[in-house]
Coordinates of C-alpha atoms in Angstrom, one line a residue:
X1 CA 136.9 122.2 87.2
X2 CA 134.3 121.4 84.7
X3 CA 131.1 122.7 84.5
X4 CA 128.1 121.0 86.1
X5 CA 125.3 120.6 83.8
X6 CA 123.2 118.2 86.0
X7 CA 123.1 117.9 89.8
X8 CA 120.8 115.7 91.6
X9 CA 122.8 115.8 94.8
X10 CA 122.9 113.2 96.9
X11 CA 122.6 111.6 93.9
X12 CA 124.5 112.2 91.1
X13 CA 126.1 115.0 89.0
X14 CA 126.6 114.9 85.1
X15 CA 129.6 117.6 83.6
X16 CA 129.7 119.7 80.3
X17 CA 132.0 117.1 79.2
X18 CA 130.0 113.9 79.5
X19 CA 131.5 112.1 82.9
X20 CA 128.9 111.2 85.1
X21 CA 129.9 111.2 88.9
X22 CA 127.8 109.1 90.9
X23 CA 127.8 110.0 94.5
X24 CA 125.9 107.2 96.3
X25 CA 125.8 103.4 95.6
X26 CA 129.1 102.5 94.4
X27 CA 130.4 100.4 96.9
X28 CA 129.6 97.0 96.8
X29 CA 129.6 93.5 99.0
X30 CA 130.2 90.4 97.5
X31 CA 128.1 87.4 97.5
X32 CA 129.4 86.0 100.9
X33 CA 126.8 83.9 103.1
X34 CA 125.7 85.8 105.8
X35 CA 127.6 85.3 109.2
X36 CA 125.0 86.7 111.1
X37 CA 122.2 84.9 109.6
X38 CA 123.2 81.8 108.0
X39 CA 122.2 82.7 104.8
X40 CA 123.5 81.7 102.1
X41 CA 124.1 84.5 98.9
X42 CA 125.1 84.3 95.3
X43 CA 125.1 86.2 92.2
X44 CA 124.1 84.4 89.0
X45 CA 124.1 86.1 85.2
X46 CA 120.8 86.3 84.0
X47 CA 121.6 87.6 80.5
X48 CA 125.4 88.0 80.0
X49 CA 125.0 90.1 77.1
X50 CA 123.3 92.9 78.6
X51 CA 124.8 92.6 81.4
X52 CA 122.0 91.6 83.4
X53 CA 122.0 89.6 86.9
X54 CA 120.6 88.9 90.0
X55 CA 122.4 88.1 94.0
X56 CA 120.1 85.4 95.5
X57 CA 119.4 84.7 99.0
X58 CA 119.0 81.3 100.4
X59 CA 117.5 80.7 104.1
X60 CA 119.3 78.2 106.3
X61 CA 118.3 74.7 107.2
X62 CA 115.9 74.8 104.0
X63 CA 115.7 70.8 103.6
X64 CA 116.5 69.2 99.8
X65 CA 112.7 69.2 98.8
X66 CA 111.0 72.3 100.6
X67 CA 109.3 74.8 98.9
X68 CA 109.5 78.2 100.5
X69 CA 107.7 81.5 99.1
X70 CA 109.8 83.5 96.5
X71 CA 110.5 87.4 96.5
X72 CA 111.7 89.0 94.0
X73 CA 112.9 92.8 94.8
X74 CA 114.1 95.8 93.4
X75 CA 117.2 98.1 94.6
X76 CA 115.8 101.8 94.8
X77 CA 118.2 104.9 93.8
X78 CA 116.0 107.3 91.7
X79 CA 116.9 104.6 88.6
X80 CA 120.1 105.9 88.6
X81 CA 122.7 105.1 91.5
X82 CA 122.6 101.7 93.4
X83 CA 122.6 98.0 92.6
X84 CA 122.1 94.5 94.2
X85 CA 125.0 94.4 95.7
X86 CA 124.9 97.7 97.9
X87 CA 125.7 97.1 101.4
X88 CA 122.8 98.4 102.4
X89 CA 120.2 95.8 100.5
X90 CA 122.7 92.9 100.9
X91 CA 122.1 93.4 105.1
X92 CA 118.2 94.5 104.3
X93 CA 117.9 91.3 102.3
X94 CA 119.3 88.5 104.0
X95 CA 117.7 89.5 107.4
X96 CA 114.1 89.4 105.6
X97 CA 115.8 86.5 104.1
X98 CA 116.3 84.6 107.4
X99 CA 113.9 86.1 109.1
X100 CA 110.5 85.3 106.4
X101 CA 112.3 82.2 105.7
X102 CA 112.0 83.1 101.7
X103 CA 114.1 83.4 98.5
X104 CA 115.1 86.2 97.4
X105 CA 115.9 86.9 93.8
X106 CA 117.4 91.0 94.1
X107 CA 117.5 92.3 90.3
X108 CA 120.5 94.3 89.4
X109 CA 118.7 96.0 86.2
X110 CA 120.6 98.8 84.4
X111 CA 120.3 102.4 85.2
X112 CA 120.2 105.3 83.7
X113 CA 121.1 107.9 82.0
X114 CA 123.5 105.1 80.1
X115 CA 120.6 103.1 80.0
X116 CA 117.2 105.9 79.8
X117 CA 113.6 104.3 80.7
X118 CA 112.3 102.4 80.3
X119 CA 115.1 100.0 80.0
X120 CA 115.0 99.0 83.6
X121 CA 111.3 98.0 83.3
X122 CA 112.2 95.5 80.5
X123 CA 115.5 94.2 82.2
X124 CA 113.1 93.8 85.5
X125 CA 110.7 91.8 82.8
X126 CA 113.3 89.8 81.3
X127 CA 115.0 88.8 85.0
X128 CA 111.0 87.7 85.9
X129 CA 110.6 86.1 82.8
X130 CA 114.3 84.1 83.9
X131 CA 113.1 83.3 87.4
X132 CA 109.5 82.0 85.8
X133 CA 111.2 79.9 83.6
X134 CA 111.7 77.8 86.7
X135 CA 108.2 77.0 87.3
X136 CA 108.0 73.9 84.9
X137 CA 111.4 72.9 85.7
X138 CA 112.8 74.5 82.6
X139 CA 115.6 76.3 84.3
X140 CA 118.6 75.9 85.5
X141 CA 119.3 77.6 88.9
X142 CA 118.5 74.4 91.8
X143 CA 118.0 77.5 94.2
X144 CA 114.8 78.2 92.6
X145 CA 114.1 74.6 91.0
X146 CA 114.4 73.0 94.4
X147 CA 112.9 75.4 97.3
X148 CA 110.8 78.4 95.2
X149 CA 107.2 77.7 95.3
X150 CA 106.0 79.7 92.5
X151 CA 102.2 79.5 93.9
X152 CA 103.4 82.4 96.3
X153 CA 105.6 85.0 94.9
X154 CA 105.9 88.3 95.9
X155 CA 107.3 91.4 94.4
X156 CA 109.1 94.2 96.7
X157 CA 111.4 97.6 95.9
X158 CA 112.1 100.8 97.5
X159 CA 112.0 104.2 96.2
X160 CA 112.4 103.3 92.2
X161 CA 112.5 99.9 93.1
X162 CA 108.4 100.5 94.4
X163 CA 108.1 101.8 91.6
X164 CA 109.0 99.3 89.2
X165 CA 107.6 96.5 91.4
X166 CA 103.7 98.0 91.0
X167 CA 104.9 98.1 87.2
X168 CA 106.1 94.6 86.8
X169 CA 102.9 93.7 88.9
X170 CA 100.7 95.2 86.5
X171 CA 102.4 93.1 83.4
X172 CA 102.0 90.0 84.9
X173 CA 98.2 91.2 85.2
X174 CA 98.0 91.6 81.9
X175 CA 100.3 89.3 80.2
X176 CA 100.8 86.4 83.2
X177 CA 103.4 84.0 83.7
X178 CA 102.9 80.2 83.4
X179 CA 102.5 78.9 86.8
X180 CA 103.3 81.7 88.9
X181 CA 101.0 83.3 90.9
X182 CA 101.9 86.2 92.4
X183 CA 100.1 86.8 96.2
X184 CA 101.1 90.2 96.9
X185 CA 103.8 93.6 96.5
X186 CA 105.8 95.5 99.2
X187 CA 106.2 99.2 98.4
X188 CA 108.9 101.3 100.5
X189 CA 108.6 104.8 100.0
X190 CA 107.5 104.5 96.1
X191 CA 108.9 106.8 93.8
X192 CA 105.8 108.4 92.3
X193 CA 104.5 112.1 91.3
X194 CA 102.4 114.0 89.2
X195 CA 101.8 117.4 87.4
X196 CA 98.9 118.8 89.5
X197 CA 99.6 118.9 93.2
X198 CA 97.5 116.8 95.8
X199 CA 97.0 117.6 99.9
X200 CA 99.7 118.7 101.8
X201 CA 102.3 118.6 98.7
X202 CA 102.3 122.1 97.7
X203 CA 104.1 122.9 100.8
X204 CA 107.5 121.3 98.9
X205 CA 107.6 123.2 95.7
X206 CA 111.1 122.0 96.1
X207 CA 110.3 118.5 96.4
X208 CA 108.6 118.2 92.6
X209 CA 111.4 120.8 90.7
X210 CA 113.7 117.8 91.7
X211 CA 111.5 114.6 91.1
X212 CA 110.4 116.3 87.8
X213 CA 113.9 117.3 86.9
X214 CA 115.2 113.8 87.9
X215 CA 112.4 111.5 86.1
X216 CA 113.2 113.4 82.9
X217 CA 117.2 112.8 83.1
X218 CA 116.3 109.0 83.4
X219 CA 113.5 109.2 81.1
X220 CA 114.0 111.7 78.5
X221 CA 111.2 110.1 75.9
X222 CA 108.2 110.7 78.9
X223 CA 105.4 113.0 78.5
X224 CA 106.3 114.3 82.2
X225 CA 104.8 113.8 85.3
X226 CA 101.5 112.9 84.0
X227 CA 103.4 109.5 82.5
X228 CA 101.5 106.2 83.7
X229 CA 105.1 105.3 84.7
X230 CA 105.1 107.8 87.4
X231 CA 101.6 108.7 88.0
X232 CA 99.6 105.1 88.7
X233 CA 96.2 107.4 88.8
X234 CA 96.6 108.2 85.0
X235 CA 97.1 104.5 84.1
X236 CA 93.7 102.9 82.6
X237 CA 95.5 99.7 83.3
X238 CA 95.7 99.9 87.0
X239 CA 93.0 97.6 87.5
X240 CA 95.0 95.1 86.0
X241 CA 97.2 94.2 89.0
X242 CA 98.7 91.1 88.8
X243 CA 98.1 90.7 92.7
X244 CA 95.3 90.7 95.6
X245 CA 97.1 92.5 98.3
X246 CA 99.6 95.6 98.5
X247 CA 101.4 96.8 101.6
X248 CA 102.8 100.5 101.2
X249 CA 105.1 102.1 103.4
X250 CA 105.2 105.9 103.9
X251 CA 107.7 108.0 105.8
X252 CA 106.6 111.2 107.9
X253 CA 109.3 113.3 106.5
X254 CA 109.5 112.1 102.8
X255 CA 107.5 114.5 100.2
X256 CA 106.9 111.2 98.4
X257 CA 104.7 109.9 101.1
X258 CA 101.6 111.6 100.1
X259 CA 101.5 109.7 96.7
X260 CA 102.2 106.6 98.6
X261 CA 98.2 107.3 100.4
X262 CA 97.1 108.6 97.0
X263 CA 98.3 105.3 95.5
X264 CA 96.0 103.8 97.8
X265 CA 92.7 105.9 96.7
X266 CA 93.8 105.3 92.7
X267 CA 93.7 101.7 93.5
X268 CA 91.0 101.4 94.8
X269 CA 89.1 103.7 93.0
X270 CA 90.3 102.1 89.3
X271 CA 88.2 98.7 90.3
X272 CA 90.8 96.2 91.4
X273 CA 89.7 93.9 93.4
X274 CA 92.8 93.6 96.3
X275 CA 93.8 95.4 99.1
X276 CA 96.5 97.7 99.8
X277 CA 97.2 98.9 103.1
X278 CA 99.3 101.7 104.1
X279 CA 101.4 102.4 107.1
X280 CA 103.1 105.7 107.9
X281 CA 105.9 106.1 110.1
X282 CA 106.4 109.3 111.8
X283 CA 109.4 111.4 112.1
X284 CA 111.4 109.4 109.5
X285 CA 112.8 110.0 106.3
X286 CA 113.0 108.5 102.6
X287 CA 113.3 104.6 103.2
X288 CA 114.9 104.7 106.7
X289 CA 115.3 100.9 107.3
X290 CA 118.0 101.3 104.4
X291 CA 120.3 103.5 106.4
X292 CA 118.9 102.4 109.9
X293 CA 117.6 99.1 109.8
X294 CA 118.7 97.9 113.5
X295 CA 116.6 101.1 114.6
X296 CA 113.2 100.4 116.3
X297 CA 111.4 101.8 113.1
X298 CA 114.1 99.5 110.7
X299 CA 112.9 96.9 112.9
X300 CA 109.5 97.6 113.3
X301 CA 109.2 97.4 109.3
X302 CA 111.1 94.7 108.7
X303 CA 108.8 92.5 111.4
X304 CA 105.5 93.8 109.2
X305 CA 107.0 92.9 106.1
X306 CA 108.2 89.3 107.1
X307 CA 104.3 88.8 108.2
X308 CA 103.2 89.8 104.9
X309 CA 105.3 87.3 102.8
X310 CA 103.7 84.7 105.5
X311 CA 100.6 85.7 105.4
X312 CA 99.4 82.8 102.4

């Protein structure tokens, strides 16, 4: 048997002679319209040559010329297992989908370590950049040309997928889009740390060997836990939020869920106007409406979130 020279169970393991075993998010569900829903769901190349796409979610009984709010999201998996079309994100989706009455454009960006950070942030720039191009008619996907009202866009991940949404959320702060404005991000359980311990996470020494370990495999070029990328309280440019309101959700029994309140304090501390609200829910693990989202907490979350995309 060969020799294990990197194990981020439940994650991953990487051998002495180069093969990479993933161990989680390699089964996937093709772009079938929902039975249970109605909606519709497709998968459309965003740049062939990078192999960069996107599945997309379509509400039922949208009429020919109505605009519905867009959301774009971001599959979790520590930037290294998963992909849009996970079972688990396809039935997440297209219930929040036909339930927010939204489209959804889910990014399938590339992961590491065949593709290290921050590659995933630019593929997630470039797929936004695709989806803007819609705005002034410019593009080609009638999804998005006919029902996407760019005037309220929201941004959503899970996990690594939190964390790139706050990322991509600051760029278009600082760079902006040509008619897009974006209202608003959902964070599940976002995937951030740091080097010097706050309340209540020194009881998990555990906990930050792995994220530390982990964020270093798919980013080998970071500084370490102190990186921007993964700690928003080091960023100077956090007041640059591309957004005015940011709804985090924290698990009970997830060590990242005290960086999910301290994300909260940073933000509001750095000057940005907005405001982010955070909900904790007890007794519950590391984004629970993935693995039980027909549960009374799943549910629960999934009500909350569908208000939020509403709330313009």
């Amino acid at each position: 048997m060969a020799e294990i020279v990197h194990d981020f169970f439940p994650l991953m393991r990487v051998y002495k002679d180069g093969r990479i075993e993933r161990l989680a998010g390699e089964v996937f569900v093709p772009p079938e319209s929902d039975p249970e829903t109605g909606v519709q769901i497709k998968d459309v190349e965003i740049d062939p040559q990078i192999n960069l796409s996107a599945r997309l979610y379509l509400p039922k009984n949208v009429v020919t010329v109505q605009k519905i709010p867009l959301f774009v999201y971001f599959h979790g998996g520590g930037f290294v297992i998963e992909s849009a079309s996970s079972p688990s994100y396809h039935k997440h989706l297209s219930t929040v989908a036909a339930e927010a009455k939204v489209v959804i454009v889910s990014v399938n960006y590339r992961l590491a370590p065949e593709y290290p950070l921050p590659i995933a942030y630019e593929d997630t720039w470039l797929a936004l950049k695709w989806v803007a191009s819609h705005a002034n008619g410019d593009g080609h996907e009638p999804w998005l040309k006919d029902h996407a009202d760019f005037n309220r866009v929201y941004f959503g991940g899970d996990s690594a997928g939190g964390n790139i949404a706050h990322h991509i959320a600051i760029r278009v702060g600082l760079e902006k889009l040509d008619g897009v404005k974006l209202e608003g991000i959902f964070l599940a359980c976002p995937f951030f740390w740091g080097k010097d311990p706050i309340d209540g996470e020194g009881e998990n020494l555990g906990a930050k060997g792995f994220v530390e370990k982990l964020w270093l495999f798919a980013n080998p070029n970071s500084s370490g836990l102190d990186d921007p990328l993964i700690n928003p309280e080091k960023d100077p440019k956090l007041c640059s939020l591309g957004c005015d309101k940011v709804l985090v959700y924290v698990a009970g029994k997830d060590p990242l869920r005290f960086r999910g309140f301290y994300y909260k304090e940073a933000l509001e501390k750095s000057g940005w106007p907005g405001t982010v609200e955070v909900v904790e829910v007890k007794d519950e693990e590391h984004v629970f409406h993935l693995f039980a989202p027909e549960a009374e907490n799943g549910m629960a979350m999934s009500k909350k979130l569908v208000s939020f995309l509403n709330q313009s």
